Short mmCIF file of C-alpha atoms (C1' of nucleotides) in Angstrom, two decimals:
data_model
loop_
_atom_site.label_atom_id
_atom_site.label_comp_id
_atom_site.label_asym_id
_atom_site.label_seq_id
_atom_site.Cartn_x
_atom_site.Cartn_y
_atom_site.Cartn_z
CA MET A 762 -36.20 185.92 114.88
CA GLY A 763 -38.43 187.67 112.44
CA ARG A 764 -42.07 187.13 112.07
CA SER A 765 -42.82 184.29 109.76
CA PRO A 766 -44.95 184.97 106.71
CA CYS A 767 -48.55 184.14 107.33
CA CYS A 768 -51.23 182.98 104.98
CA CYS A 769 -53.37 185.67 106.58
CA ARG A 770 -51.52 188.15 104.37
CA ASP A 771 -52.87 186.43 101.32
CA ALA A 772 -55.67 188.63 100.08
CA SER A 773 -57.51 185.66 98.63
CA VAL A 774 -57.89 184.07 102.06
CA LYS A 775 -61.27 184.78 103.54
CA LYS A 776 -61.55 186.83 106.70
CA GLY A 777 -64.38 187.85 108.97
CA PRO A 778 -67.23 185.93 110.54
CA TRP A 779 -67.47 182.23 109.89
CA THR A 780 -70.42 180.77 108.08
CA GLU A 781 -72.28 177.70 109.27
CA GLU A 782 -70.92 175.82 106.28
CA GLU A 783 -67.34 176.68 107.20
CA ASP A 784 -67.95 175.67 110.81
CA LYS A 785 -69.36 172.37 109.68
CA THR A 786 -66.43 171.72 107.38
CA LEU A 787 -63.93 172.46 110.10
CA VAL A 788 -65.69 170.40 112.74
CA GLU A 789 -66.13 167.43 110.44
CA TYR A 790 -62.51 167.53 109.39
CA ILE A 791 -61.24 167.61 112.95
CA GLN A 792 -63.70 164.95 114.11
CA LYS A 793 -62.66 162.69 111.25
CA ARG A 794 -59.14 162.88 112.58
CA GLY A 795 -60.33 162.02 116.04
CA GLY A 796 -59.72 165.51 117.32
CA ASN A 797 -56.09 165.38 116.26
CA VAL A 798 -55.59 168.54 114.24
CA GLY A 799 -51.96 168.09 113.37
CA ARG A 800 -50.57 171.25 111.84
CA TRP A 801 -52.98 174.12 111.76
CA ARG A 802 -51.12 175.74 108.92
CA GLY A 803 -51.87 172.89 106.62
CA LEU A 804 -55.39 172.33 107.86
CA PRO A 805 -57.33 174.76 105.68
CA LYS A 806 -56.05 173.24 102.45
CA ALA A 807 -56.57 169.72 103.68
CA ALA A 808 -60.06 170.50 104.93
CA GLY A 809 -61.02 172.52 101.89
CA LEU A 810 -61.36 175.81 103.67
CA ASN A 811 -60.34 179.14 102.25
CA ARG A 812 -59.15 180.32 105.63
CA CYS A 813 -55.89 181.01 107.40
CA GLY A 814 -54.72 178.19 109.67
CA LYS A 815 -54.56 180.65 112.48
CA SER A 816 -58.15 181.60 111.92
CA CYS A 817 -59.16 177.93 111.94
CA ARG A 818 -57.35 177.31 115.20
CA LEU A 819 -59.00 180.31 116.79
CA ARG A 820 -62.43 179.34 115.56
CA TRP A 821 -62.00 175.82 116.88
CA THR A 822 -60.48 176.69 120.26
CA ASN A 823 -62.77 179.61 120.99
CA TYR A 824 -66.05 178.48 119.53
CA LEU A 825 -66.36 175.05 117.96
CA ARG A 826 -64.60 172.85 120.48
CA PRO A 827 -67.17 170.42 121.91
CA ASP A 828 -66.13 170.93 125.52
CA ILE A 829 -66.78 174.66 125.54
CA LYS A 830 -69.21 175.81 128.17
CA ARG A 831 -71.69 178.41 126.97
CA GLY A 832 -73.77 180.87 128.90
CA ASN A 833 -73.25 183.34 131.68
CA PHE A 834 -70.46 183.09 134.16
CA SER A 835 -71.49 181.92 137.60
CA ASP A 836 -70.60 183.83 140.77
CA ASP A 837 -68.08 181.15 141.60
CA GLU A 838 -66.46 181.46 138.20
CA GLU A 839 -66.36 185.24 138.56
CA ARG A 840 -64.76 185.00 141.97
CA LEU A 841 -62.25 182.53 140.65
CA ILE A 842 -61.33 184.78 137.75
CA ILE A 843 -60.80 187.72 140.08
CA THR A 844 -58.73 185.63 142.40
CA LEU A 845 -56.60 184.21 139.64
CA HIS A 846 -56.20 187.57 137.97
CA ALA A 847 -54.98 189.07 141.22
CA GLY A 848 -52.20 186.54 141.27
CA LEU A 849 -51.49 186.02 137.60
CA GLY A 850 -52.39 189.26 135.90
CA ASN A 851 -53.55 189.11 132.29
CA LYS A 852 -52.45 185.52 131.83
CA TRP A 853 -55.77 184.64 130.28
CA SER A 854 -54.74 181.26 128.97
CA THR A 855 -53.42 180.24 132.37
CA ILE A 856 -56.56 181.50 134.04
CA ALA A 857 -58.63 179.59 131.51
CA THR A 858 -56.99 176.32 132.51
CA HIS A 859 -58.64 176.70 135.91
CA LEU A 860 -62.12 177.22 134.50
CA GLU A 861 -63.42 174.13 132.81
CA GLY A 862 -65.02 174.81 129.47
CA ARG A 863 -64.07 178.47 129.34
CA THR A 864 -61.68 179.89 126.78
CA ASP A 865 -59.04 182.49 127.35
CA ASN A 866 -60.76 184.77 124.90
CA GLU A 867 -64.08 184.42 126.66
CA ILE A 868 -62.53 185.13 130.04
CA LYS A 869 -60.62 188.08 128.66
CA ASN A 870 -63.79 189.52 127.18
CA TYR A 871 -65.72 188.92 130.37
CA TRP A 872 -63.03 190.61 132.38
CA ASN A 873 -62.91 193.65 130.14
CA THR A 874 -66.65 194.04 129.81
CA HIS A 875 -67.91 193.06 133.25
CA ILE A 876 -65.47 192.47 136.05
CA ARG A 877 -63.15 195.34 135.27
CA LYS A 878 -65.97 197.85 135.38
CA LYS A 879 -67.43 196.28 138.47
CA LEU A 880 -64.16 196.60 140.34
CA MET A 881 -63.76 200.18 139.19
CA ARG A 882 -67.20 201.00 140.51
CA MET A 883 -66.19 199.47 143.80
CA GLY A 884 -63.10 201.65 143.95
CA VAL A 885 -60.72 198.80 143.29
CA ASP A 886 -57.95 199.07 140.77
CA PRO A 887 -58.54 196.14 138.38
CA VAL A 888 -54.84 195.95 137.58
CA THR A 889 -53.34 195.96 141.06
CA HIS A 890 -56.45 194.81 142.94
CA GLN A 891 -55.72 197.45 145.50
CA GLN A 892 -58.03 200.15 146.72
CA LEU A 893 -57.79 203.15 144.45
CA PRO A 894 -56.74 206.51 145.88
CA PRO A 895 -59.85 208.49 146.86
CA ALA A 896 -59.44 210.91 143.98
CA GLU A 897 -59.63 208.06 141.47
CA GLN A 898 -62.58 206.32 143.03
CA SER A 899 -65.93 206.61 141.41
CA HIS A 900 -67.63 206.27 144.79
CA ASP A 901 -65.32 208.22 147.03
CA HIS A 902 -68.29 209.22 149.16
CA LEU A 903 -68.85 205.64 150.24
CA PRO A 904 -67.76 204.47 153.65
CA GLU A 905 -64.12 203.60 153.60
CA ALA A 906 -64.83 200.21 155.09
CA LEU A 907 -67.03 199.27 152.18
CA LEU A 908 -64.31 200.15 149.74
CA TRP A 909 -61.86 198.24 151.81
CA ALA A 910 -64.24 195.34 151.91
CA ALA A 911 -64.70 195.49 148.17
CA ALA A 912 -60.97 195.44 147.68
CA VAL A 913 -60.71 192.46 149.96
CA ALA A 914 -63.51 190.75 148.14
CA SER A 915 -61.80 191.43 144.85
CA LEU A 916 -58.87 189.47 146.10
CA GLY A 917 -61.16 186.56 146.65
CA GLY A 918 -59.19 183.64 147.87
CA LEU A 919 -55.81 184.83 146.70
CA ASP A 920 -54.77 185.80 150.15
CA THR A 921 -52.38 183.78 152.13
CA GLY A 922 -53.12 183.22 155.77
CA ALA A 923 -50.84 186.11 156.51
CA LEU A 924 -52.68 188.51 154.29
CA MET A 925 -55.99 187.44 155.72
CA GLN A 926 -54.82 187.89 159.25
CA ALA A 927 -53.37 191.30 158.51
CA GLN A 928 -56.53 192.46 156.78
CA LEU A 929 -58.73 191.03 159.45
CA LEU A 930 -56.72 192.69 162.15
CA GLN A 931 -56.83 196.01 160.35
CA GLN A 932 -60.56 195.70 159.91
CA LEU A 933 -61.15 194.85 163.50
CA LEU A 934 -58.97 197.70 164.69
CA ARG A 935 -61.12 199.99 162.61
CA THR A 936 -64.20 198.42 164.09
CA ILE A 937 -62.96 199.07 167.57
CA GLY A 938 -61.98 202.59 166.64
CA SER A 939 -65.13 203.50 164.75
CA ASN A 940 -67.11 205.62 167.15
CA ASN A 941 -68.68 208.05 164.73
CA SER A 942 -71.70 206.13 163.54
CA THR A 943 -73.57 202.89 163.63
CA THR A 944 -73.08 202.57 159.91
CA GLY A 945 -69.36 202.66 160.31
CA LEU A 946 -69.49 199.98 162.92
CA ILE A 947 -71.76 197.77 160.90
CA ALA A 948 -69.79 198.26 157.75
CA ASN A 949 -66.51 197.51 159.43
CA LEU A 950 -67.90 194.45 161.09
CA ALA A 951 -69.47 193.39 157.84
CA ALA A 952 -66.20 193.73 156.03
CA ALA A 953 -64.41 191.75 158.69
CA ASN A 954 -67.10 189.13 158.69
CA THR A 955 -66.94 188.86 154.94
CA MET A 956 -63.29 188.06 155.16
CA LEU A 957 -64.22 185.21 157.40
CA ASN A 958 -67.10 184.00 155.33
CA SER A 959 -65.95 184.43 151.75
CA SER A 960 -64.54 181.42 150.00
CA SER A 961 -62.88 180.32 146.81
CA SER A 962 -62.64 177.03 145.06
CA ILE A 963 -58.91 177.05 144.47
CA VAL A 964 -57.60 178.04 147.84
CA PRO A 965 -58.48 177.00 151.32
CA ASN A 966 -61.71 178.53 152.50
CA GLN A 967 -60.85 181.56 154.54
CA MET A 968 -62.57 179.97 157.47
CA ASP A 969 -59.77 177.44 157.27
CA TYR A 970 -57.48 180.11 158.55
CA LEU A 971 -59.47 180.09 161.72
CA GLN A 972 -59.25 176.38 162.25
CA PRO A 973 -56.87 175.32 165.00
CA ASP A 974 -55.03 172.95 162.65
CA TYR A 975 -54.44 175.60 160.07
CA LEU A 976 -53.31 178.17 162.52
CA CYS A 977 -50.97 175.77 164.22
CA ASN A 978 -49.31 175.09 160.89
CA THR A 979 -49.38 178.57 159.46
CA PRO A 980 -46.83 181.15 160.42
CA SER A 981 -48.09 184.46 161.69
CA PHE A 982 -47.96 187.47 159.45
CA ALA A 983 -44.88 188.76 161.23
CA GLU A 984 -43.16 185.42 160.87
CA GLN A 985 -43.99 185.16 157.21
CA HIS A 986 -42.81 188.69 156.69
CA VAL A 987 -39.49 187.85 158.28
CA VAL A 988 -39.19 184.77 156.10
CA GLN A 989 -39.98 186.77 152.99
CA GLN A 990 -37.41 189.39 153.91
CA GLN A 991 -34.86 186.68 154.55
CA GLN A 992 -35.60 185.04 151.25
CA LEU A 993 -35.36 188.32 149.43
CA THR A 994 -32.08 189.04 151.13
CA ASN A 995 -30.66 185.63 150.40
CA ASP A 996 -31.93 185.42 146.87
CA THR A 997 -31.55 188.53 144.81
CA SER A 998 -31.84 186.88 141.43
CA PRO A 999 -34.70 188.22 139.30
CA GLY A 1000 -37.91 186.31 139.10
CA THR A 1001 -37.39 184.36 142.27
CA SER A 1002 -39.15 186.61 144.71
CA SER A 1003 -41.12 184.76 147.30
CA PHE A 1004 -44.03 187.10 146.83
CA ALA A 1005 -47.16 185.30 145.85
CA ALA A 1006 -47.98 187.49 142.87
CA ALA A 1007 -45.21 185.90 140.85
CA GLU A 1008 -46.34 182.38 141.46
CA PRO A 1009 -48.59 180.23 139.33
CA ALA A 1010 -52.09 180.02 140.68
CA ASP A 1011 -51.91 176.43 141.72
CA GLN A 1012 -48.89 177.26 143.78
CA LEU A 1013 -50.67 180.11 145.43
CA CYS A 1014 -52.85 177.61 147.19
CA ASN A 1015 -49.91 176.28 149.07
CA THR A 1016 -47.98 179.45 149.60
CA ALA A 1017 -48.74 179.91 153.25
CA ALA A 1018 -48.12 176.32 154.11
CA SER A 1019 -44.89 176.20 152.15
CA TYR A 1020 -42.93 178.42 154.49
CA ASP A 1021 -40.48 176.45 156.48
CA VAL A 1022 -40.90 178.10 159.84
CA ALA A 1023 -42.09 177.21 163.27
CA PRO A 1024 -45.84 176.95 163.95
CA ALA A 1025 -47.62 180.12 164.90
CA GLY A 1026 -48.51 178.95 168.35
CA ASP A 1027 -51.63 178.01 170.16
CA TRP A 1028 -53.42 181.31 170.04
CA SER A 1029 -54.31 183.59 167.18
CA PRO A 1030 -56.27 186.83 167.17
CA ALA A 1031 -58.16 185.53 164.17
CA GLN A 1032 -59.22 182.50 166.10
CA GLU A 1033 -60.65 184.67 168.83
CA PHE A 1034 -62.30 187.21 166.56
CA GLY A 1035 -63.64 184.49 164.36
CA GLY A 1036 -65.56 183.15 167.28
CA LEU A 1037 -66.90 186.58 168.06
CA LEU A 1038 -67.99 187.43 164.57
CA GLU A 1039 -69.22 184.19 163.16
CA PRO A 1040 -72.54 184.04 165.00
CA MET A 1041 -73.10 187.74 164.60
CA MET A 1042 -74.32 187.75 161.02
CA GLU A 1043 -74.33 185.78 157.85
CA LEU A 1044 -73.26 188.01 155.02
CA PRO A 1045 -73.08 187.48 151.31
CA GLY A 1046 -69.80 187.46 149.43
CA LEU A 1047 -68.91 191.00 148.48
CA CYS A 1048 -68.27 190.08 144.90
CA SER A 1049 -72.02 190.18 144.61
CA LEU A 1050 -72.12 193.59 146.20
CA GLU A 1051 -74.20 195.00 143.42
CA GLY A 1052 -77.85 194.16 143.62
CA ASP A 1053 -77.61 192.72 147.07
CA SER A 1054 -80.23 194.03 149.44
CA PHE A 1055 -78.02 193.84 152.48
CA TRP A 1056 -75.39 196.05 150.94
CA GLU A 1057 -77.92 198.29 149.32
CA ASP A 1058 -79.42 198.96 152.74
CA ILE A 1059 -76.06 199.83 154.17
CA LEU A 1060 -75.30 202.10 151.27
CA GLU A 1061 -78.63 203.81 151.52
CA GLU A 1062 -78.10 204.41 155.20
CA SER A 1063 -74.66 205.80 154.55
CA TYR A 1064 -76.03 208.25 152.02
CA ARG A 1065 -78.50 209.56 154.57
CA LEU A 1066 -75.83 210.25 157.15
"C1'" DA O 387 -89.82 205.53 114.32
"C1'" DA O 388 -85.23 207.13 113.65
"C1'" DA O 389 -80.77 208.43 115.34
"C1'" DT O 390 -77.25 207.85 118.45
"C1'" DG O 391 -74.39 205.78 121.83
"C1'" DA O 392 -73.02 201.91 124.70
"C1'" DC O 393 -72.08 197.33 125.10
"C1'" DG O 394 -70.60 192.54 124.19
"C1'" DC O 395 -68.44 189.28 121.55
"C1'" DA O 396 -65.99 187.12 117.73
"C1'" DA O 397 -62.18 187.61 115.11
"C1'" DC O 398 -57.86 189.64 113.78
"C1'" DC O 399 -53.02 191.32 114.38
"C1'" DG O 400 -48.55 191.21 115.89
"C1'" DC O 401 -45.53 189.49 119.08
"C1'" DT O 402 -43.17 185.81 121.80
"C1'" DA O 403 -42.06 181.14 122.92
"C1'" DC O 404 -41.26 176.73 121.52
"C1'" DT O 405 -39.47 173.11 118.53
"C1'" DG O 406 -36.95 171.05 114.93
"C1'" DT O 407 -33.04 171.26 111.75
"C1'" DG T 447 -25.59 178.27 118.68
"C1'" DA T 448 -28.19 180.11 114.79
"C1'" DC T 449 -31.98 180.00 112.15
"C1'" DA T 450 -36.63 178.96 110.35
"C1'" DG T 451 -41.20 177.43 110.95
"C1'" DT T 452 -45.10 177.09 113.83
"C1'" DA T 453 -48.36 177.46 117.68
"C1'" DG T 454 -50.09 180.13 121.17
"C1'" DC T 455 -50.95 184.36 123.63
"C1'" DG T 456 -52.65 188.97 124.74
"C1'" DG T 457 -54.12 193.39 122.94
"C1'" DT T 458 -57.08 195.49 119.83
"C1'" DT T 459 -60.65 196.16 116.47
"C1'" DG T 460 -64.98 195.74 113.98
"C1'" DC T 461 -69.56 194.81 113.89
"C1'" DG T 462 -74.05 193.36 115.45
"C1'" DT T 463 -77.35 194.16 119.10
"C1'" DC T 464 -79.60 196.62 122.62
"C1'" DA T 465 -80.87 200.78 125.19
"C1'" DT T 466 -81.68 205.50 125.37
"C1'" DT T 467 -83.01 209.94 123.60
#
DNA sequence: AAATGACGCAACCGCTACTGT
DNA sequence: GACAGTAGCGGTTGCGTCATT
């Protein structure tokens, strides 16, 4: 199927920034039709605009639509974008459906101009959401735990219960094993605590993983891993991997609970550690790492050591 | 004050997916 | 099933604005 001819190729069709008059014409035309645009291709002629239909659609969907939210992105929105991006990749339109009033273009721009750089500074690969190899990190002198914590934070609420438990366990093992400095201990504990405290609006709060109900109904990491392996073994057709990254975001929410396996049991390490860590300190979400005095203090201390 | 570079955003381009014939 | 027309998506570009030298 070849590319269809587009009116955009017509040299007489105006390009570039829209004028107020053009905006007004477009808005009035669409409002007159009760918001029902019909065919975009025929719209410019019908509305009296010397524009490509494509251009009109873009102008309407990205700028003129009445339900568009303007202004800076909130921390929650930023966290949500990171979380969704970790699971969906550059599916900007899909991501946009989860942020009321935000357009795919706006989210894409915000990602490229803000979040991407932020993650890079934190030593997190914005594509894979994994910790970058030390050589590629811009802050490879920072404590490893902070980078780990940043990577975890970048995942936001994407994690399944299994991922959370695995990360938490790893963090706590590091905590136990960190005997070289107070900073290391604090940073490791902080990272672990952040995993417990951070939250997202589209997935269960990570603290949910520590609730008895959740844990009783959520398979352990090992169990989930076995299930995933079994599913991969049984189903080798492409595109049907059980791995969360291939699933739509709204399905991610239910990933952990969707496994058809026996309950994890009455006891979980996370349950125990959660009780230990929770009263220890209240920490901010690491997505707001920059500009946060708590983290700045830790960083400063680490530089001195 | 002028020049330069960095940044952010709106808009465009080209491709793919979807739908109707 | 093949084809044509169209909408929508994601990557990229261009330009205005702001910060720095």
